[in-house]
Short mmCIF file of N, CA and C and ligand atoms in Angstrom, two decimals:
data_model
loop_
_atom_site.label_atom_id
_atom_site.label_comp_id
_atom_site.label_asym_id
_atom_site.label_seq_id
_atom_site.Cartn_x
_atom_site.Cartn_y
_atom_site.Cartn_z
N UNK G 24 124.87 87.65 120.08
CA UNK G 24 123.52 88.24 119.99
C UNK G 24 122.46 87.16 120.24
N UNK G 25 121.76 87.63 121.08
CA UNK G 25 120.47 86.48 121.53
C UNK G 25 119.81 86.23 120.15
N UNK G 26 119.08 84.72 120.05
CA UNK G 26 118.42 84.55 119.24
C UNK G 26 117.06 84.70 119.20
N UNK G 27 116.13 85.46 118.44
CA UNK G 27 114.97 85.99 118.19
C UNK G 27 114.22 84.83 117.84
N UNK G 28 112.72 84.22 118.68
CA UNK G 28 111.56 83.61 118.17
C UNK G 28 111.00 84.55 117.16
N UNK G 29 109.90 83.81 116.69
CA UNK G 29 109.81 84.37 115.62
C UNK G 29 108.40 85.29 116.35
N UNK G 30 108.14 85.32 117.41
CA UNK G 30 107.16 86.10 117.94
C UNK G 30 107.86 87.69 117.99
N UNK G 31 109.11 87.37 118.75
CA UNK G 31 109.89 88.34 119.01
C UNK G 31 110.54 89.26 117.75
N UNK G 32 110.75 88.52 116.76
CA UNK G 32 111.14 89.13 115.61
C UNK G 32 109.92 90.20 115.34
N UNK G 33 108.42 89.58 114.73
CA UNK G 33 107.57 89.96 114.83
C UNK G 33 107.67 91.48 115.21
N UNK G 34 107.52 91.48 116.90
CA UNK G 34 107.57 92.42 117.45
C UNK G 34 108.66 93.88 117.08
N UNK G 35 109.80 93.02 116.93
CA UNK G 35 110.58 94.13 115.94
C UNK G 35 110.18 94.70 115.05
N UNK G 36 109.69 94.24 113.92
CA UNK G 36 109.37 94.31 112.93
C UNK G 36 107.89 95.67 113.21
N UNK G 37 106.74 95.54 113.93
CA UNK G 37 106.35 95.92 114.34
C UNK G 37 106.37 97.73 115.14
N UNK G 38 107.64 97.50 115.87
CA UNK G 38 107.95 98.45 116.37
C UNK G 38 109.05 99.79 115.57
N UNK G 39 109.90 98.96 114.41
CA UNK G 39 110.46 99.26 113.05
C UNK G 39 109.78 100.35 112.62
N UNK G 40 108.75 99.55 112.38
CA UNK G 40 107.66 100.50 111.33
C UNK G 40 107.13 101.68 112.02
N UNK G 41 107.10 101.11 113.20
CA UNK G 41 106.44 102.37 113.87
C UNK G 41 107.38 103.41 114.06
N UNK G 42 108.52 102.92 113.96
CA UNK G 42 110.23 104.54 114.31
C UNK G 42 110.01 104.92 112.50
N UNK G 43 109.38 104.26 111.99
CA UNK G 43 109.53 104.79 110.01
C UNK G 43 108.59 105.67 110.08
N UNK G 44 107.80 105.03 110.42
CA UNK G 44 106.08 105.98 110.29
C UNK G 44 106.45 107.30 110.83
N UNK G 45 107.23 107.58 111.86
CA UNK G 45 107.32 108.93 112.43
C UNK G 45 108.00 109.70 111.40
N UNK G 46 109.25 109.29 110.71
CA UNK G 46 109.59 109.61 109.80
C UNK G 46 108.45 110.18 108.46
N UNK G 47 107.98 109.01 108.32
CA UNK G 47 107.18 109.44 107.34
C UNK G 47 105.79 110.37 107.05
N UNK G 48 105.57 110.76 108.41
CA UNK G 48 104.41 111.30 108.47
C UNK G 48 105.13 112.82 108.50
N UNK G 49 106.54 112.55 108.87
CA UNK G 49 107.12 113.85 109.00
C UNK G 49 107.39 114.71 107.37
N UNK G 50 107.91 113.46 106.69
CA UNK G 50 108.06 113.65 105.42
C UNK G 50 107.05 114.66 104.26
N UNK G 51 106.24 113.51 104.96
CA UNK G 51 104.92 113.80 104.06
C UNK G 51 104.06 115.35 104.28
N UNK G 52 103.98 114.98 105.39
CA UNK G 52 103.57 116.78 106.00
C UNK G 52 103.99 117.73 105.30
N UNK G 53 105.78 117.38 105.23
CA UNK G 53 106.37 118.83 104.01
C UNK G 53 105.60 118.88 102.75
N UNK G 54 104.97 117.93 102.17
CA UNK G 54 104.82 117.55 101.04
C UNK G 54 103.03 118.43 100.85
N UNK G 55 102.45 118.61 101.24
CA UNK G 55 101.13 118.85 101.73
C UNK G 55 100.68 120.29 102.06
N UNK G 56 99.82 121.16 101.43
CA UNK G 56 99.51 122.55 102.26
C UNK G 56 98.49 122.49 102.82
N UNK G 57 97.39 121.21 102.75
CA UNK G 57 96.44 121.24 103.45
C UNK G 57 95.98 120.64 104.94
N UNK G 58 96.04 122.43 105.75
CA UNK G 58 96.10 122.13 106.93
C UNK G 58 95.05 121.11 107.72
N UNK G 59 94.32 120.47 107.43
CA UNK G 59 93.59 119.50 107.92
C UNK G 59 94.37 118.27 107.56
N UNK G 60 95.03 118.25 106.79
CA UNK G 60 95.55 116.79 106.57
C UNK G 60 96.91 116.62 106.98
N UNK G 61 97.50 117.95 107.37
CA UNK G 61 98.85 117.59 107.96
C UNK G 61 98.84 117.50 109.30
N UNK G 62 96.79 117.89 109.89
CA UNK G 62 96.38 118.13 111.31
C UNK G 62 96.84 116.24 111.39
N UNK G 63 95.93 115.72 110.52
CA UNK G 63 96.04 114.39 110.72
C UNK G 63 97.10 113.74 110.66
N UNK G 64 98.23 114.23 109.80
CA UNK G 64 99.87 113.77 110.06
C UNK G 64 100.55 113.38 111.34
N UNK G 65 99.85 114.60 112.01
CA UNK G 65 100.88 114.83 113.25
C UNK G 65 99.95 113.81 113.99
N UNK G 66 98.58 114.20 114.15
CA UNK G 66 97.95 112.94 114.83
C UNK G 66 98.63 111.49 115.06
N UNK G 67 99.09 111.01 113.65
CA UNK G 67 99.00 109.52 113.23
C UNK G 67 100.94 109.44 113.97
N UNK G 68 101.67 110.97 113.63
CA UNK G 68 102.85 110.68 114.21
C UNK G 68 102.86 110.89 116.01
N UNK G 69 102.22 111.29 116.58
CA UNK G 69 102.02 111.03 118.24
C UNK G 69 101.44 109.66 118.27
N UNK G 70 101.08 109.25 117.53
CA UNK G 70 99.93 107.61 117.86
C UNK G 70 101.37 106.55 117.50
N UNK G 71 102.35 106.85 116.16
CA UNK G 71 103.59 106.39 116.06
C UNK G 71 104.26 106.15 117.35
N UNK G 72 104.52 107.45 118.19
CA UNK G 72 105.62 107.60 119.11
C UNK G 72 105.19 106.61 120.19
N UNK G 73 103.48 106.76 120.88
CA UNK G 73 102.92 105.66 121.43
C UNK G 73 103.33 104.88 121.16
N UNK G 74 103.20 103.92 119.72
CA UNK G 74 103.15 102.34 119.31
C UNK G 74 104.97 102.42 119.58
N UNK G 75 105.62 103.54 119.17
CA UNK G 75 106.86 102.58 119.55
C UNK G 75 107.21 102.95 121.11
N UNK G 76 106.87 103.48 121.74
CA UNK G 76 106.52 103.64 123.78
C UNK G 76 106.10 102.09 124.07
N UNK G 77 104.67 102.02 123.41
CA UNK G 77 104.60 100.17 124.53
C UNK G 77 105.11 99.30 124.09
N UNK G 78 105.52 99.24 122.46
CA UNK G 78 106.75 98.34 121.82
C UNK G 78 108.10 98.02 122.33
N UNK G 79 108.42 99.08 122.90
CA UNK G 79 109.89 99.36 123.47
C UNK G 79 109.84 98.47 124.84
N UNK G 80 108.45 99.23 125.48
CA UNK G 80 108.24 98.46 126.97
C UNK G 80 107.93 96.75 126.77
N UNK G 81 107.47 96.40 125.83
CA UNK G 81 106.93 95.04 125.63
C UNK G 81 108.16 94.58 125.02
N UNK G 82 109.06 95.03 124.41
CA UNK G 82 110.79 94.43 124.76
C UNK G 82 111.34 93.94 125.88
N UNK G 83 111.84 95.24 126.34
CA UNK G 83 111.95 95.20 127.70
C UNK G 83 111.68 94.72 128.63
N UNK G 84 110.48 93.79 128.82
CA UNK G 84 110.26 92.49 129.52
C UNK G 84 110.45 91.08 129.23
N UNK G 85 110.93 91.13 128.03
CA UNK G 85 111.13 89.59 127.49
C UNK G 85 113.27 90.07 127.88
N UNK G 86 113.17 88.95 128.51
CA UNK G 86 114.90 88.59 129.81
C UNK G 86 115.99 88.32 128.58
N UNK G 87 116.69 89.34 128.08
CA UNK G 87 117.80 89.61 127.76
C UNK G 87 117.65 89.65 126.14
N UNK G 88 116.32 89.58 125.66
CA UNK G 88 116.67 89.93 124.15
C UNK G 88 116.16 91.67 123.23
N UNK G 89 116.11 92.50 124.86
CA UNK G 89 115.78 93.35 124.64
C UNK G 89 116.78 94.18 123.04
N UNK G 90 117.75 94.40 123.39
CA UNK G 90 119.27 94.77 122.65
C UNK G 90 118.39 93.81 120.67
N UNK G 91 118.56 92.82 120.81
CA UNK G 91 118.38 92.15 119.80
C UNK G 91 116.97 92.38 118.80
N UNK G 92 116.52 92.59 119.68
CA UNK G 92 114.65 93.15 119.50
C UNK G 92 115.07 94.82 118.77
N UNK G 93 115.65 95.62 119.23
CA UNK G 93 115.80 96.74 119.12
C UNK G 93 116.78 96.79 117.76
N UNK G 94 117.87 95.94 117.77
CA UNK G 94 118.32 95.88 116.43
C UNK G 94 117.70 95.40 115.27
N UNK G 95 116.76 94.67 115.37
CA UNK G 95 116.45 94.32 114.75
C UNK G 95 114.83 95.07 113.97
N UNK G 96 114.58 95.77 114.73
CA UNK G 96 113.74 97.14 114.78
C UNK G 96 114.64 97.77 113.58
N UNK G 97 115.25 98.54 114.10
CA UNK G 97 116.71 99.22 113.53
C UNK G 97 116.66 99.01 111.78
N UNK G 98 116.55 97.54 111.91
CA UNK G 98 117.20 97.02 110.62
C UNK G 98 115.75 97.05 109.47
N UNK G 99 114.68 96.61 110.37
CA UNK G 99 113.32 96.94 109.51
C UNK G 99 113.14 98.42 109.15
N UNK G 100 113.08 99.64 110.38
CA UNK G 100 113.29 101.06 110.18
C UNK G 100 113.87 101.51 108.61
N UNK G 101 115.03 100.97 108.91
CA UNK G 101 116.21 101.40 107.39
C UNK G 101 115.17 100.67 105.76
N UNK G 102 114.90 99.80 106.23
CA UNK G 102 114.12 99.17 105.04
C UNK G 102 112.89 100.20 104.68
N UNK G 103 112.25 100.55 105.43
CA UNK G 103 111.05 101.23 105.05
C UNK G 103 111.20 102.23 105.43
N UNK G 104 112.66 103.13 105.40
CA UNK G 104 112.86 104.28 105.12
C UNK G 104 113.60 104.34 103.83
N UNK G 105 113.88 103.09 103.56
CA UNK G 105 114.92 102.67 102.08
C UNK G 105 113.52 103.08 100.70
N UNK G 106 112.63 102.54 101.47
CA UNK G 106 111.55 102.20 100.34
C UNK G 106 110.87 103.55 100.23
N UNK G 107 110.88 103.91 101.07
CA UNK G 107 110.05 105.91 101.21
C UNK G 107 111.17 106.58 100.20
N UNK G 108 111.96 106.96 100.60
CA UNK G 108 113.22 107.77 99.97
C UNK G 108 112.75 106.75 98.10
N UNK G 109 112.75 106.15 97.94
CA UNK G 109 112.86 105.46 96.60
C UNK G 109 111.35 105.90 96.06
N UNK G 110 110.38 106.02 96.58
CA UNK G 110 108.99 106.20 96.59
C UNK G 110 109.02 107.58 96.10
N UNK G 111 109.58 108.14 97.16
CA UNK G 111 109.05 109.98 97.09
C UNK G 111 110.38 110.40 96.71
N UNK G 112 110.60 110.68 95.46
CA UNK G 112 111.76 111.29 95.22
C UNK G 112 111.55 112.88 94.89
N UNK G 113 112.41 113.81 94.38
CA UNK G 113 112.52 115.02 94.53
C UNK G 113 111.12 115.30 93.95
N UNK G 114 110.82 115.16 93.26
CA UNK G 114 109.50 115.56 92.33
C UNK G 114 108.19 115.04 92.85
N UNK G 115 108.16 114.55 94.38
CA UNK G 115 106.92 114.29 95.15
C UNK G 115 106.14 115.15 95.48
N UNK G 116 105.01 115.22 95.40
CA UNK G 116 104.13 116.22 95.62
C UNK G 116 103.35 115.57 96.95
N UNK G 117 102.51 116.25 97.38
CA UNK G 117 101.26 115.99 98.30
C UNK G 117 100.54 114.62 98.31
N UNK G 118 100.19 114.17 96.83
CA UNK G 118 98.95 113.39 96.36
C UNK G 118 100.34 111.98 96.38
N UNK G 119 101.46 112.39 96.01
CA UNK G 119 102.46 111.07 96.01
C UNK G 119 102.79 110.52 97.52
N UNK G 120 102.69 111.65 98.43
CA UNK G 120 103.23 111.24 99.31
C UNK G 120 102.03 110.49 100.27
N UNK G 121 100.72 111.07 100.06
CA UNK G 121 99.51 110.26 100.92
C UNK G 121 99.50 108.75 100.20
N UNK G 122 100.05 108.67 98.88
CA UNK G 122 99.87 107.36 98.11
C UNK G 122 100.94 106.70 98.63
N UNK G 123 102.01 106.87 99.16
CA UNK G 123 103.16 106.43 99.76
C UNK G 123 102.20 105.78 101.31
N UNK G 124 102.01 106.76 101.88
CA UNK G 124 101.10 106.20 103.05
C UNK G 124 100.31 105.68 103.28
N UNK G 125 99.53 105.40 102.39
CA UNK G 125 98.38 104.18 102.00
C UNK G 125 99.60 102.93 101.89
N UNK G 126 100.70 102.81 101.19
CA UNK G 126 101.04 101.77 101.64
C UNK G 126 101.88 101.48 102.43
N UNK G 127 102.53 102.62 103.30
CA UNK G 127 103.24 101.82 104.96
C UNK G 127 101.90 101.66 105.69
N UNK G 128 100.84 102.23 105.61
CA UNK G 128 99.69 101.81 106.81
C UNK G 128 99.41 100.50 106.04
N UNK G 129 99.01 99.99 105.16
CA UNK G 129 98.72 98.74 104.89
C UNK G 129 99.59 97.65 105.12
N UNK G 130 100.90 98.29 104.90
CA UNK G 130 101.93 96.75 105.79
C UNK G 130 102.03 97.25 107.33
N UNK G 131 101.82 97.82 107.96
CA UNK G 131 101.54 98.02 109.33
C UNK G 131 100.57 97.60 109.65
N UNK G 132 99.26 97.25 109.28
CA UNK G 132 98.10 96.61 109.26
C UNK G 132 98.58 95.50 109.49
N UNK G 133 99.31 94.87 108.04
CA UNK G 133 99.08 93.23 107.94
C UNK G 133 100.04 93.00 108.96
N UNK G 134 101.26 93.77 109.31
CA UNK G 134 102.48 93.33 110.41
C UNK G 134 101.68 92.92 111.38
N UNK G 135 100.82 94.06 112.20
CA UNK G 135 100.15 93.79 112.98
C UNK G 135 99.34 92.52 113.23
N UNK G 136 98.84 92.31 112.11
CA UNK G 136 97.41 91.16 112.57
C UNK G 136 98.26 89.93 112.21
N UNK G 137 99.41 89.70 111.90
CA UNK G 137 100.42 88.85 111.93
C UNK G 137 100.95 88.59 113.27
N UNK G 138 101.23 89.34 113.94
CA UNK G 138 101.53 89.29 115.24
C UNK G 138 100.65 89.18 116.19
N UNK G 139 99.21 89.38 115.83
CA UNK G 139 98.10 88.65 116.75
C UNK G 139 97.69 87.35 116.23
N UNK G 140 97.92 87.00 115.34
CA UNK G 140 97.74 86.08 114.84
C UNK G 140 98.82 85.01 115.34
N UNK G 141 100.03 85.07 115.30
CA UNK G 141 100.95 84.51 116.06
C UNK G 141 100.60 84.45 117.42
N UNK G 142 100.20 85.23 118.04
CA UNK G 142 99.94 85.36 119.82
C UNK G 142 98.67 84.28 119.78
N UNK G 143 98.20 83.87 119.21
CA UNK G 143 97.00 83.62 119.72
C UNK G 143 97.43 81.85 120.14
N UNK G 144 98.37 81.23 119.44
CA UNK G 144 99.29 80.45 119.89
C UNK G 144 100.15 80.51 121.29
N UNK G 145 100.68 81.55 120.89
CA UNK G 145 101.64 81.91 122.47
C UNK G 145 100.89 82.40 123.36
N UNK G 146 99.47 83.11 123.25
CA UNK G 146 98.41 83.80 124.34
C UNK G 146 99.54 84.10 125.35
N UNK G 147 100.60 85.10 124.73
CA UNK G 147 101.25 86.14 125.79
C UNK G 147 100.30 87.50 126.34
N UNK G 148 99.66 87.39 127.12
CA UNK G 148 99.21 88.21 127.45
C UNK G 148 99.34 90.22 127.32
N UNK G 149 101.03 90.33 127.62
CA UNK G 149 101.17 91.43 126.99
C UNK G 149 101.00 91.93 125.59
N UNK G 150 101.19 90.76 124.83
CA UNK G 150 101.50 91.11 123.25
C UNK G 150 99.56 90.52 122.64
N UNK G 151 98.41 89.95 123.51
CA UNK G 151 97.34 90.43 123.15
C UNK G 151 96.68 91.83 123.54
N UNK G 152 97.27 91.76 124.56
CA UNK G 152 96.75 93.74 124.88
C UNK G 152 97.48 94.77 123.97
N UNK G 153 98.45 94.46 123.50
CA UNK G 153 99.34 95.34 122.73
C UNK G 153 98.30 95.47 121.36
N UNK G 154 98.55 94.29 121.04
CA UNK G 154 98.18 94.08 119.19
C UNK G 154 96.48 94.45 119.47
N UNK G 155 95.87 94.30 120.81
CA UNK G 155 93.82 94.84 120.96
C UNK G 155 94.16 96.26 120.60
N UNK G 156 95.50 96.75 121.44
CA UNK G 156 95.44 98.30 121.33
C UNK G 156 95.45 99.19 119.78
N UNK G 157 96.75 98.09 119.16
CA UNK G 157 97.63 98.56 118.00
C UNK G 157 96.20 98.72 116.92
N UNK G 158 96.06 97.11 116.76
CA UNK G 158 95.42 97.18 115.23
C UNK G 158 94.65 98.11 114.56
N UNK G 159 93.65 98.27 115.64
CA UNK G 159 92.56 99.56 115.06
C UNK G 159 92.77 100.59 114.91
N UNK G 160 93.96 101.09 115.73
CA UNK G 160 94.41 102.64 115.15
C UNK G 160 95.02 102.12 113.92
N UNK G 161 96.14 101.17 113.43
CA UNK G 161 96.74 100.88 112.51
C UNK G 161 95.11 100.91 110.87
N UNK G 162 94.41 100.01 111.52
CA UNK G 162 93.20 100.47 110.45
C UNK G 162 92.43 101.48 110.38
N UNK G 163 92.62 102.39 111.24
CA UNK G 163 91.81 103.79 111.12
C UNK G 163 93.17 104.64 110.13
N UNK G 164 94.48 104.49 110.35
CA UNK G 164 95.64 105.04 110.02
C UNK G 164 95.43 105.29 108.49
N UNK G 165 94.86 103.63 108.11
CA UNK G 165 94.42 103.20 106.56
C UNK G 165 93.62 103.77 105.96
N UNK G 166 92.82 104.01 106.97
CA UNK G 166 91.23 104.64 105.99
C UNK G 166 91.32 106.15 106.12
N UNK G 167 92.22 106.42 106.58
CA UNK G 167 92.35 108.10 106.80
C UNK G 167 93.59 108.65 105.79
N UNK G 168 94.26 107.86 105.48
CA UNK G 168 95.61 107.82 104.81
C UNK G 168 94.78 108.06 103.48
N UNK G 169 94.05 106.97 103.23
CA UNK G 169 93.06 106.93 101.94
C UNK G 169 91.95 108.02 101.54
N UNK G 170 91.32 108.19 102.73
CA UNK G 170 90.55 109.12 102.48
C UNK G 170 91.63 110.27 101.86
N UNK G 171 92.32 110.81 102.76
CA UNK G 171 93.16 112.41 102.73
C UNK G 171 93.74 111.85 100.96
N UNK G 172 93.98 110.89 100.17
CA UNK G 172 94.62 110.69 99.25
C UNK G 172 93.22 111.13 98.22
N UNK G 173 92.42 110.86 98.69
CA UNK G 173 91.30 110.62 97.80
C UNK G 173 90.75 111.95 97.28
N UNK G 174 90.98 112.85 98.55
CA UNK G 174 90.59 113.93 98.99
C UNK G 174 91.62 115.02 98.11
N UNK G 175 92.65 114.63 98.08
CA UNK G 175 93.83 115.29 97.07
C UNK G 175 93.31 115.00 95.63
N UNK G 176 93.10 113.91 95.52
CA UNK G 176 92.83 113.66 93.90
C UNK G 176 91.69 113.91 93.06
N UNK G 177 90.58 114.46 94.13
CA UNK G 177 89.62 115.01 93.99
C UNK G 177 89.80 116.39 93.59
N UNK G 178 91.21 117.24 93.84
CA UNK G 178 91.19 118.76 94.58
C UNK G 178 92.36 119.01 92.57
N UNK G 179 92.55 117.88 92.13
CA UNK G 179 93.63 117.51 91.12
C UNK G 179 93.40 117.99 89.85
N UNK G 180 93.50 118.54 88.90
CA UNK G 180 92.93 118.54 87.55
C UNK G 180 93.59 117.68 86.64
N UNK G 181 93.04 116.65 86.14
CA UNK G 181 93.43 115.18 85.55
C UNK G 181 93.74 115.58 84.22
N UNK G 182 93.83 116.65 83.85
CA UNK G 182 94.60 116.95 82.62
C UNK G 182 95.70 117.79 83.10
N UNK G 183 96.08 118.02 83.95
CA UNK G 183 97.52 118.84 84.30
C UNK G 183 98.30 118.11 83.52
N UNK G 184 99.80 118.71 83.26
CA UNK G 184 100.69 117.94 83.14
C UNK G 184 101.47 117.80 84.15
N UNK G 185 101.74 116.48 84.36
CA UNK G 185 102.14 116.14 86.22
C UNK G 185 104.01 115.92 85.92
FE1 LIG L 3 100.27 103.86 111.23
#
């Protein structure tokens, strides 16, 4: 198995999250009756399928560690589908599962600006157009994740028994 820079790892790692996120937005949707916020689910999971489309392609040009990049994707995926499943267990509701998503968009954030932050060393050209593209949806992902959570807990009666 080729050996991964740590740019390239990065990029796994990166593209990981983004095959989880689809998962999870899928998840969460079940979890949810409010159709404006599962409008925004599906949103954030087509913007997923994107980030892992030019992720895949921005593999695919670095000469033979494509395979290794992708496993190693693979192996982040399982982790932060390890951590969802442990998060949202049977008794998840709506308001648990947007709180779940407030924090994969916040380590998708920091993955991200980790990996521009790394580039700015390597000034690989593909992987600064990537991470110009990524980040800001990744921080709009955040503030919308938050809002729709906020927006649940607002809708909540704080004396229920939960
Ligand atoms: Fe996201």
């Amino acid at each position: 198995m080729a050996e991964l820079t740590t740019l390239e790892e990065k990029l796994a790692e990166v593209l990981g999250l983004a095959q989880a996120a689809q998962k999870a937005t899928e998840k969460v949707e079940g979890l949810v009756d409010d159709e404006s916020i599962a409008e925004n689910l599906r949103r954030m999971r087509e913007e997923a399928e994107e980030t892992e489309r030019r992720c895949t392609e921005a593999a695919d040009s670095r000469n033979g560690k494509k395979t290794a990049i992708l496993e190693k994707a693979q192996e982040t995926k399982g982790e932060a589908t390890e951590m969802m499943d442990t998060y949202l267990g049977d008794d998840a509701d709506g308001l648990d599962g947007l709180e779940f998503m407030t924090m994969a968009e916040a380590g998708e954030v920091g993955h991200w600006a980790v990996l521009q932050k790394l580039n700015e060393q390597a000034g690989e050209e593909q992987i600064a157009e990537l991470t110009r593209w990524a980040l800001p949806i990744q921080e709009r992902h955040l503030s919308e994740t938050k809002e729709c959570a906020l927006q649940l807990a607002g809708e909540k009666d704080p004396y229920e028994e939960s």
